[in-house]
Coordinates of C-alpha atoms in Angstrom, one line a residue:
M1 CA -0.4 0.0 0.1
L2 CA 2.9 2.0 0.9
L3 CA 3.4 2.4 -3.2
S4 CA 0.3 4.0 -3.6
L5 CA 2.3 7.6 -2.0
F6 CA 4.8 7.4 -5.2
I7 CA 1.2 8.8 -7.3
I8 CA -1.0 9.7 -4.5
L9 CA 0.8 12.3 -2.6
P10 CA 2.2 13.7 -6.0
L11 CA -1.3 13.9 -7.3
I12 CA -3.2 15.7 -4.3
V13 CA -0.3 18.4 -3.3
G14 CA 0.1 19.0 -7.4
V15 CA -3.6 19.9 -7.5
F16 CA -3.5 21.4 -4.1
M17 CA -1.2 23.9 -5.9
L18 CA -3.0 24.3 -9.5
L19 CA -5.3 26.2 -6.4
M20 CA -3.3 28.6 -4.9
Q21 CA -3.1 30.4 -8.3
G22 CA -1.6 33.9 -7.1
Q23 CA 0.0 33.3 -4.1
K24 CA 3.6 33.2 -3.5
P25 CA 4.7 30.3 -5.0
Q26 CA 5.5 27.1 -2.9
R27 CA 8.4 25.7 -3.9
W28 CA 10.1 24.2 -0.8
L29 CA 6.2 22.1 -1.2
G30 CA 7.7 20.2 -3.9
A31 CA 11.2 19.9 -2.2
F32 CA 9.0 18.2 0.8
V33 CA 7.0 15.7 -2.1
G34 CA 10.2 14.9 -3.6
G35 CA 12.6 14.5 -0.3
A36 CA 10.0 12.7 1.0
L37 CA 9.1 9.5 -2.2
L38 CA 12.9 9.8 -2.4
A39 CA 13.2 8.7 1.8
L40 CA 9.8 6.4 1.3
Y41 CA 12.0 4.8 -1.9
L42 CA 14.7 4.1 0.4
F43 CA 13.1 2.6 3.3
I44 CA 11.2 0.1 1.7
S45 CA 14.4 -1.2 -0.4
C46 CA 16.4 -1.2 3.0
Q47 CA 13.4 -3.8 3.9
G48 CA 14.6 -6.2 1.5
G49 CA 11.2 -7.9 1.6
T50 CA 9.0 -8.6 -1.0
N51 CA 5.5 -7.0 0.0
E52 CA 7.2 -3.8 0.5
L53 CA 8.0 -3.7 -3.1
T54 CA 4.3 -4.3 -5.0
Y55 CA 1.0 -4.2 -4.6
Q56 CA -2.0 -5.6 -6.3
T57 CA -5.8 -4.8 -6.1
Q58 CA -8.4 -6.0 -8.2
W59 CA -9.6 -3.2 -10.6
F60 CA -12.4 -3.4 -13.5
N61 CA -13.0 -5.7 -15.7
F62 CA -12.3 -4.9 -19.9
N63 CA -14.6 -7.7 -22.0
S64 CA -14.8 -10.3 -19.5
V65 CA -10.7 -9.8 -19.0
K66 CA -9.2 -8.4 -15.4
T67 CA -7.7 -5.9 -15.2
Y68 CA -5.3 -4.9 -11.6
F69 CA -3.9 -1.7 -9.8
A70 CA -0.8 -3.7 -9.5
L71 CA 2.6 -1.7 -8.6
N72 CA 5.8 -3.2 -8.9
A73 CA 9.0 -1.6 -7.8
Q74 CA 11.3 -4.1 -8.1
G75 CA 14.5 -4.4 -10.6
L76 CA 14.3 -1.3 -13.6
G77 CA 11.6 -0.1 -12.6
G78 CA 12.4 0.8 -9.0
L79 CA 15.8 1.6 -10.7
M80 CA 13.6 4.6 -12.6
I81 CA 11.7 5.5 -9.2
L82 CA 14.7 5.8 -7.6
L83 CA 15.9 8.3 -10.2
T84 CA 13.1 10.4 -11.2
N85 CA 12.0 11.3 -7.1
L86 CA 15.6 12.3 -6.9
T87 CA 15.6 14.4 -10.4
Y88 CA 12.6 16.0 -8.9
F89 CA 14.7 16.9 -4.8
A90 CA 17.1 18.0 -6.5
L91 CA 14.7 19.9 -9.6
F92 CA 12.6 21.6 -5.7
V93 CA 15.8 22.3 -4.0
Y94 CA 17.7 24.4 -7.0
L95 CA 14.5 26.2 -8.1
A96 CA 14.0 27.5 -4.2
T97 CA 17.5 27.9 -4.1
T98 CA 17.6 30.2 -7.2
K99 CA 13.9 32.0 -6.1
Q100 CA 13.3 31.4 -9.6
K101 CA 9.9 33.9 -10.4
Y102 CA 7.5 30.6 -11.9
S103 CA 3.7 30.6 -9.9
N104 CA 2.0 28.0 -8.5
T105 CA 0.0 26.6 -11.5
F106 CA 3.8 25.7 -13.5
Y107 CA 4.9 24.2 -9.4
G108 CA 1.0 21.9 -9.3
L109 CA 1.6 20.9 -12.7
L110 CA 5.2 19.7 -12.1
L111 CA 4.0 17.4 -9.1
I112 CA 1.3 16.0 -11.5
T113 CA 3.5 15.4 -14.2
L114 CA 6.1 13.7 -11.2
A115 CA 2.5 11.4 -10.0
G116 CA 2.7 10.0 -13.8
L117 CA 6.0 9.2 -14.3
N118 CA 6.1 7.4 -10.8
G119 CA 2.5 5.4 -12.0
V120 CA 4.4 4.6 -15.5
F121 CA 7.9 2.9 -13.5
L122 CA 5.7 1.5 -11.3
A123 CA 2.6 -0.4 -12.9
E124 CA 2.0 -3.6 -14.0
D125 CA -0.7 -4.0 -15.6
L126 CA -0.9 -2.8 -19.3
I127 CA -4.3 -0.6 -18.3
L128 CA -2.9 1.1 -15.2
F129 CA 0.8 1.4 -17.4
Y130 CA -1.5 3.1 -20.1
F131 CA -3.6 5.5 -18.7
F132 CA -0.2 6.6 -16.5
W133 CA 1.4 6.8 -20.0
E134 CA -1.5 10.0 -21.0
V135 CA -1.3 11.4 -17.4
V136 CA 1.7 12.8 -17.6
L137 CA 1.3 13.7 -21.4
I138 CA -1.2 16.4 -20.0
P139 CA 0.6 18.5 -17.9
V140 CA 3.6 18.7 -19.6
Y141 CA 1.3 20.2 -22.8
F142 CA -0.1 22.8 -20.5
L143 CA 3.4 23.2 -19.4
I144 CA 4.9 24.0 -22.3
G145 CA 1.6 26.2 -23.9
L146 CA 1.6 28.5 -20.7
F147 CA 5.6 28.5 -19.6
G148 CA 7.1 27.8 -23.3
I149 CA 9.7 30.0 -24.9
G150 CA 10.4 31.8 -27.9
K151 CA 7.8 32.3 -30.9
D152 CA 8.3 29.1 -32.1
K153 CA 6.6 28.0 -28.9
I154 CA 2.7 26.5 -29.9
R155 CA 4.3 25.0 -32.5
A156 CA 6.4 23.0 -31.0
N157 CA 3.9 22.1 -29.1
M158 CA 1.8 21.5 -30.9
T159 CA 4.1 18.8 -33.0
F160 CA 5.2 17.5 -29.5
F161 CA 1.3 16.7 -28.8
L162 CA 0.9 15.5 -32.5
Y163 CA 3.5 12.7 -32.0
T164 CA 2.8 11.7 -28.6
I165 CA -1.2 11.3 -29.4
L166 CA 0.0 9.3 -32.6
G167 CA 2.4 6.7 -30.5
S168 CA -0.4 6.5 -28.2
M169 CA -3.0 5.5 -30.0
F170 CA -1.0 2.7 -31.6
M171 CA -0.3 1.8 -28.3
L172 CA -4.0 1.7 -27.7
A173 CA -5.1 -0.4 -30.9
G174 CA -2.5 -3.0 -30.0
I175 CA -4.0 -3.3 -26.6
I176 CA -7.6 -3.2 -27.6
Y177 CA -6.5 -6.1 -29.5
I178 CA -5.5 -8.2 -27.1
G179 CA -8.2 -7.3 -24.5
F180 CA -10.8 -8.4 -27.9
F181 CA -8.8 -11.2 -29.8
L182 CA -6.1 -13.1 -27.5
Q183 CA -7.9 -12.7 -24.1
P184 CA -5.6 -13.4 -21.6
T185 CA -6.8 -13.9 -18.2
S186 CA -6.2 -10.2 -17.9
F187 CA -3.8 -7.5 -18.4
L188 CA -0.9 -8.6 -16.0
L189 CA 2.4 -9.1 -17.9
T190 CA 2.2 -12.5 -16.3
D191 CA -0.6 -13.5 -17.9
I192 CA -0.4 -11.1 -21.3
V193 CA 3.2 -13.2 -22.4
Q194 CA 1.1 -16.8 -22.3
V195 CA -1.1 -15.1 -25.5
T196 CA 1.5 -12.6 -27.1
G197 CA 4.8 -14.6 -26.5
P198 CA 4.1 -18.3 -28.3
Q199 CA 2.8 -16.3 -32.0
Y200 CA 4.1 -13.4 -31.9
S201 CA 7.8 -12.3 -32.5
T202 CA 9.3 -8.2 -31.8
N203 CA 8.7 -7.8 -35.6
T204 CA 4.5 -8.4 -36.0
A205 CA 2.3 -6.0 -36.7
L206 CA 1.0 -6.4 -33.2
A207 CA 4.2 -5.7 -31.7
L208 CA 4.9 -2.8 -33.4
L209 CA 2.1 -0.8 -32.8
F210 CA 3.6 -1.3 -28.9
L211 CA 7.5 -0.2 -30.5
I212 CA 6.2 2.8 -32.7
A213 CA 4.6 4.5 -29.4
F214 CA 8.1 3.6 -27.6
V215 CA 10.4 4.6 -29.9
I216 CA 8.6 8.0 -30.5
K217 CA 8.8 8.2 -26.5
I218 CA 12.6 8.1 -26.0
P219 CA 13.0 9.4 -29.2
I220 CA 15.1 7.4 -31.7
F221 CA 15.2 8.5 -36.0
P222 CA 13.0 9.3 -37.1
F223 CA 10.5 9.6 -34.4
H224 CA 13.3 12.4 -32.9
T225 CA 12.5 15.6 -35.0
W226 CA 9.7 16.9 -32.1
Q227 CA 12.6 16.7 -29.5
P228 CA 15.1 19.3 -30.1
T229 CA 12.9 22.1 -31.1
I230 CA 10.5 21.7 -27.4
Y231 CA 14.0 21.0 -25.3
K232 CA 14.5 25.1 -27.0
T233 CA 10.9 26.7 -25.8
S234 CA 10.3 24.6 -22.7
P235 CA 11.6 26.3 -19.1
T236 CA 14.4 24.4 -18.2
P237 CA 13.3 22.8 -15.3
L238 CA 10.9 21.1 -17.2
T239 CA 13.3 20.6 -20.3
V240 CA 15.2 18.6 -17.3
V241 CA 12.4 16.2 -17.1
L242 CA 11.5 15.7 -20.7
S243 CA 15.4 14.8 -20.8
A244 CA 16.3 13.5 -17.7
L245 CA 12.8 11.5 -16.8
M246 CA 10.2 10.8 -20.1
A247 CA 13.2 9.6 -22.2
K248 CA 13.4 6.7 -19.8
M249 CA 9.5 5.9 -19.9
G250 CA 10.2 5.1 -23.6
L251 CA 13.0 2.9 -22.7
F252 CA 11.5 1.2 -20.0
A253 CA 8.7 0.5 -22.0
V254 CA 10.6 -0.7 -24.3
V255 CA 12.5 -3.3 -21.8
T256 CA 9.3 -4.2 -19.7
W257 CA 6.0 -4.5 -21.9
Y258 CA 7.3 -4.7 -25.1
L259 CA 10.3 -7.5 -24.7
G260 CA 8.3 -8.7 -22.4
M261 CA 5.1 -9.5 -24.5
F262 CA 7.3 -10.4 -27.4
P263 CA 10.3 -12.1 -25.9
T264 CA 11.2 -14.1 -28.8
I265 CA 13.8 -11.2 -30.6
S266 CA 13.4 -12.0 -34.9
E267 CA 16.3 -11.9 -37.1
L268 CA 14.5 -8.7 -38.9
F269 CA 14.8 -7.1 -36.1
E270 CA 18.1 -6.1 -37.5
Y271 CA 17.5 -4.2 -39.6
I272 CA 15.7 -1.3 -36.9
M273 CA 18.8 -1.8 -34.7
Y274 CA 20.7 -0.4 -38.2
V275 CA 18.4 2.2 -38.2
A276 CA 18.8 3.4 -35.0
I277 CA 22.5 3.1 -34.8
F278 CA 22.6 5.8 -37.8
G279 CA 20.3 7.9 -35.9
L280 CA 23.3 8.3 -33.1
V281 CA 25.9 9.5 -35.9
Y282 CA 23.3 11.7 -37.7
A283 CA 22.3 13.0 -34.1
S284 CA 25.9 13.4 -33.2
L285 CA 27.1 15.2 -36.6
I286 CA 24.1 17.5 -35.7
A287 CA 25.1 18.4 -32.1
L288 CA 28.5 18.8 -34.1
S289 CA 27.0 21.7 -36.4
T290 CA 24.6 23.6 -34.5
K291 CA 25.7 26.3 -32.4
N292 CA 22.8 26.6 -30.1
V293 CA 23.9 25.0 -26.5
K294 CA 20.5 23.8 -25.5
K295 CA 20.5 22.1 -29.3
I296 CA 23.4 20.5 -29.0
I297 CA 22.5 18.9 -25.6
A298 CA 19.1 18.0 -27.2
Y299 CA 20.9 16.0 -30.3
S300 CA 23.3 14.7 -27.8
S301 CA 21.0 12.8 -25.7
I302 CA 19.0 11.4 -28.7
A303 CA 22.8 10.1 -29.0
H304 CA 23.0 8.8 -26.3
L305 CA 19.9 7.1 -26.0
A306 CA 20.1 5.6 -29.6
L307 CA 22.8 3.5 -27.8
I308 CA 21.0 2.1 -25.3
F309 CA 18.1 1.0 -27.2
V310 CA 20.3 -0.7 -29.6
S311 CA 22.4 -2.9 -26.2
L312 CA 18.4 -3.9 -25.4
F313 CA 18.7 -5.9 -27.9
S314 CA 22.1 -7.2 -27.3
E315 CA 21.0 -10.8 -25.9
L316 CA 24.1 -10.5 -23.5
A317 CA 23.2 -10.2 -19.6
N318 CA 26.3 -7.3 -19.4
G319 CA 24.4 -5.6 -22.3
V320 CA 21.4 -5.0 -20.7
T321 CA 22.6 -4.7 -17.4
G322 CA 24.7 -1.9 -18.6
A323 CA 21.9 -0.4 -20.5
Y324 CA 20.2 -0.3 -17.5
F325 CA 23.1 1.6 -15.1
Q326 CA 23.3 3.9 -18.1
M327 CA 19.8 5.1 -18.0
F328 CA 20.7 6.4 -14.6
S329 CA 23.6 7.7 -15.3
H330 CA 22.7 9.7 -18.2
G331 CA 19.4 11.0 -15.8
L332 CA 21.8 12.6 -13.6
V333 CA 24.7 13.8 -16.2
V334 CA 21.9 16.0 -18.3
L335 CA 20.6 17.1 -15.1
G336 CA 23.3 18.4 -13.9
L337 CA 24.0 20.2 -17.7
W338 CA 20.4 21.6 -17.8
L339 CA 20.9 23.2 -14.2
C340 CA 24.5 24.8 -15.2
V341 CA 22.8 25.7 -18.4
D342 CA 20.1 27.6 -16.3
V343 CA 22.9 29.1 -14.5
M344 CA 24.7 30.6 -17.1
E345 CA 21.6 31.3 -18.7
R346 CA 20.5 33.6 -15.7
K347 CA 23.6 35.1 -15.1
Y348 CA 25.6 35.5 -18.2
E349 CA 22.0 35.4 -20.8
L350 CA 24.2 32.0 -22.3
T351 CA 22.4 31.2 -26.3
D352 CA 24.9 29.5 -28.2
I353 CA 28.8 28.8 -27.8
K354 CA 29.8 32.6 -29.1
S355 CA 27.1 34.4 -26.9
I356 CA 30.5 34.3 -24.1
G357 CA 33.8 33.4 -23.4
G358 CA 36.4 32.9 -20.8
L359 CA 34.2 31.2 -18.2
A360 CA 36.8 29.7 -16.3
K361 CA 38.7 32.6 -15.5
V362 CA 35.8 35.0 -13.4
D363 CA 33.7 31.5 -12.6
P364 CA 35.8 28.8 -11.7
S365 CA 33.2 26.8 -9.9
L366 CA 30.3 26.6 -12.5
S367 CA 32.9 25.7 -15.1
I368 CA 34.4 22.6 -12.8
L369 CA 30.9 21.5 -12.1
F370 CA 30.1 22.4 -15.7
M371 CA 33.8 20.5 -17.1
I372 CA 32.7 17.4 -15.0
F373 CA 29.4 16.9 -16.6
C374 CA 30.8 17.4 -19.9
L375 CA 33.3 15.1 -19.7
A376 CA 30.5 12.3 -18.0
N377 CA 29.3 12.7 -21.5
I378 CA 31.6 11.5 -23.4
A379 CA 32.2 8.7 -21.2
L380 CA 35.6 9.7 -18.8
P381 CA 36.8 7.5 -16.4
L382 CA 35.4 7.9 -12.6
T383 CA 32.8 9.1 -14.2
S384 CA 29.2 7.1 -14.2
A385 CA 28.5 7.0 -17.4
F386 CA 31.5 5.3 -18.6
I387 CA 31.0 1.9 -16.5
G388 CA 27.4 1.6 -18.5
E389 CA 29.2 2.9 -22.3
F390 CA 31.7 0.6 -21.4
M391 CA 29.4 -2.3 -20.3
M392 CA 27.2 -1.6 -23.4
L393 CA 29.7 -1.7 -26.2
S394 CA 31.6 -4.4 -25.2
A395 CA 28.0 -6.3 -25.0
L396 CA 27.7 -5.2 -29.3
F397 CA 31.0 -6.2 -30.1
T398 CA 30.5 -9.6 -29.6
N399 CA 26.5 -9.6 -30.7
N400 CA 27.4 -7.5 -33.6
P401 CA 30.6 -5.8 -34.1
V402 CA 29.6 -3.7 -37.2
L403 CA 26.9 -1.5 -34.6
C404 CA 29.9 -1.5 -32.2
V405 CA 32.4 0.1 -34.9
V406 CA 29.4 2.4 -36.3
A407 CA 28.3 2.9 -32.2
C408 CA 32.6 3.7 -31.1
S409 CA 32.3 6.8 -34.2
G410 CA 29.4 8.3 -32.1
V411 CA 30.7 7.9 -29.0
I412 CA 34.1 10.1 -30.7
L413 CA 32.0 12.3 -32.0
S414 CA 30.7 13.3 -28.6
A415 CA 34.1 13.7 -27.6
V416 CA 34.3 16.2 -30.6
Y417 CA 31.5 18.4 -29.7
T418 CA 31.5 17.8 -25.8
L419 CA 35.4 19.3 -25.7
R420 CA 34.2 21.8 -29.2
L421 CA 31.3 23.6 -26.5
L422 CA 33.5 22.8 -23.0
T423 CA 36.6 24.9 -25.2
A424 CA 34.3 27.8 -26.4
L425 CA 32.4 28.7 -23.4
L426 CA 35.2 27.8 -20.7
F427 CA 38.2 28.8 -22.1
G428 CA 40.0 31.5 -23.7
E429 CA 39.4 35.5 -23.6
V430 CA 36.7 36.9 -21.1
K431 CA 33.6 37.7 -23.5
N432 CA 30.0 39.8 -22.9
I433 CA 30.7 38.6 -18.6
K434 CA 30.2 41.8 -16.5
H435 CA 32.4 41.4 -13.1
K436 CA 28.5 42.0 -11.4
D437 CA 26.8 39.1 -12.9
V438 CA 30.0 36.9 -11.4
Q439 CA 27.9 37.4 -8.7
K440 CA 24.7 37.1 -9.0
G441 CA 22.9 33.7 -8.0
G442 CA 25.1 32.5 -4.2
F443 CA 25.9 29.6 -3.0
G444 CA 22.7 27.5 -3.3
P445 CA 22.6 26.4 -7.3
I446 CA 27.0 26.0 -6.7
A447 CA 26.0 23.7 -3.9
V448 CA 23.2 21.3 -5.5
I449 CA 24.7 21.1 -8.7
S450 CA 27.7 19.9 -7.3
V451 CA 25.9 16.7 -5.2
I452 CA 25.2 15.7 -8.0
A453 CA 28.3 16.0 -9.7
I454 CA 30.1 14.1 -6.4
L455 CA 26.8 11.8 -7.2
I456 CA 28.4 11.0 -10.9
I457 CA 31.8 10.4 -9.3
I458 CA 31.0 8.2 -6.6
L459 CA 29.3 5.4 -9.2
G460 CA 31.6 6.0 -11.4
V461 CA 34.4 4.5 -9.0
Y462 CA 31.3 2.4 -6.9
P463 CA 28.6 1.4 -9.2
T464 CA 28.1 -1.4 -6.9
P465 CA 24.9 0.0 -4.8
I466 CA 23.0 0.4 -8.4
F467 CA 24.4 -3.2 -9.4
N468 CA 22.9 -4.8 -6.2
L469 CA 19.1 -2.3 -7.1
L470 CA 19.0 -4.1 -9.8
A471 CA 19.6 -7.7 -8.4
H472 CA 16.2 -7.2 -6.5

């Protein structure tokens, strides 16, 4: 029953904050929710028993197929719950220390999104999973529409909405087919696989209905075009949620539902992997050619997520485990990158790689932190990203050397565009930075970002806690 709090608490507080329009922004209320849920997850995980990590009660019947309110916080789902609530806690503490002027409506919508994200990662019933999958879309749509930045926000929001609704319709069609024609005992994953596993593989029409929905959310080439513009036009707190968490919804769904319902990987699926790995190189080349800082990070994220997606189908234990670890690590790295970029935007009006320069000479603390996240982005040893990327590439080499070679070229490109970004902003002559700007912000934001950086280094040196969590 405690697992229900991961959904109920942020939902209630989020709705409460929506009703507080016009009043003083309650940023610390969001930090309390994130911190409380993070503490709750650590508590139930330390208990070690299955009873604390699972919950199930009957919900309703769908065409005589039973539907359950079933939650499970074991394995990858538990790791994603940890990442989600840790990210929200850090994000709201950061927002409180920077005193950013968002309204209670903004914070309320963010918390409702948290409820949906937790529901997606906990759901063990397909109908319940689809319900929370759609719940996440609603507050995000309003967050972009009401608080987006720039003249392109309406077009970007519409593109995002159409892409995700299209994917949801495909998934709904698959759910209806399973419910009306295959008629499993229930919509629990263990019952669905009894009717889908024996006769459907990963390249059948039914399986592809789900795959399209999931790769749009990640996103994987060629369904990626909504992401860079959305990242550019969204406020930074929402960009953090989109990049660190919502992309993981798609990867989590691929692991839990796509491969769970269709465990037989067909030979034809290899062509999809080649398309995905081409998207890795394509995104890396665009990141190398663009000058906008947010777009560089956006395309970098597409490239990293493509590598994780391909590694999930390596059919080797170290590749799959490495992909799981990298999902967690990538969330922390992009969280740190976006918060550093937000500080630079507020203090120095950062827009592209030529807007400022010589930051290391005037703001060494922020520069060191930004360098740590950039080095983690290229999987430097002693950072958390190295662990997952090494495991994924070694598995790919064993499974398909050609894919591994192409992936390694993406890794090289990642180093090039990341170092290009780092060099342009931190080194050279001081440009467009005033001494009075350096004094803005205070100690709070740097403290929050420092904790994230320390956590990345700790996991790069000692990743055992994450592996133990996955071993549940």
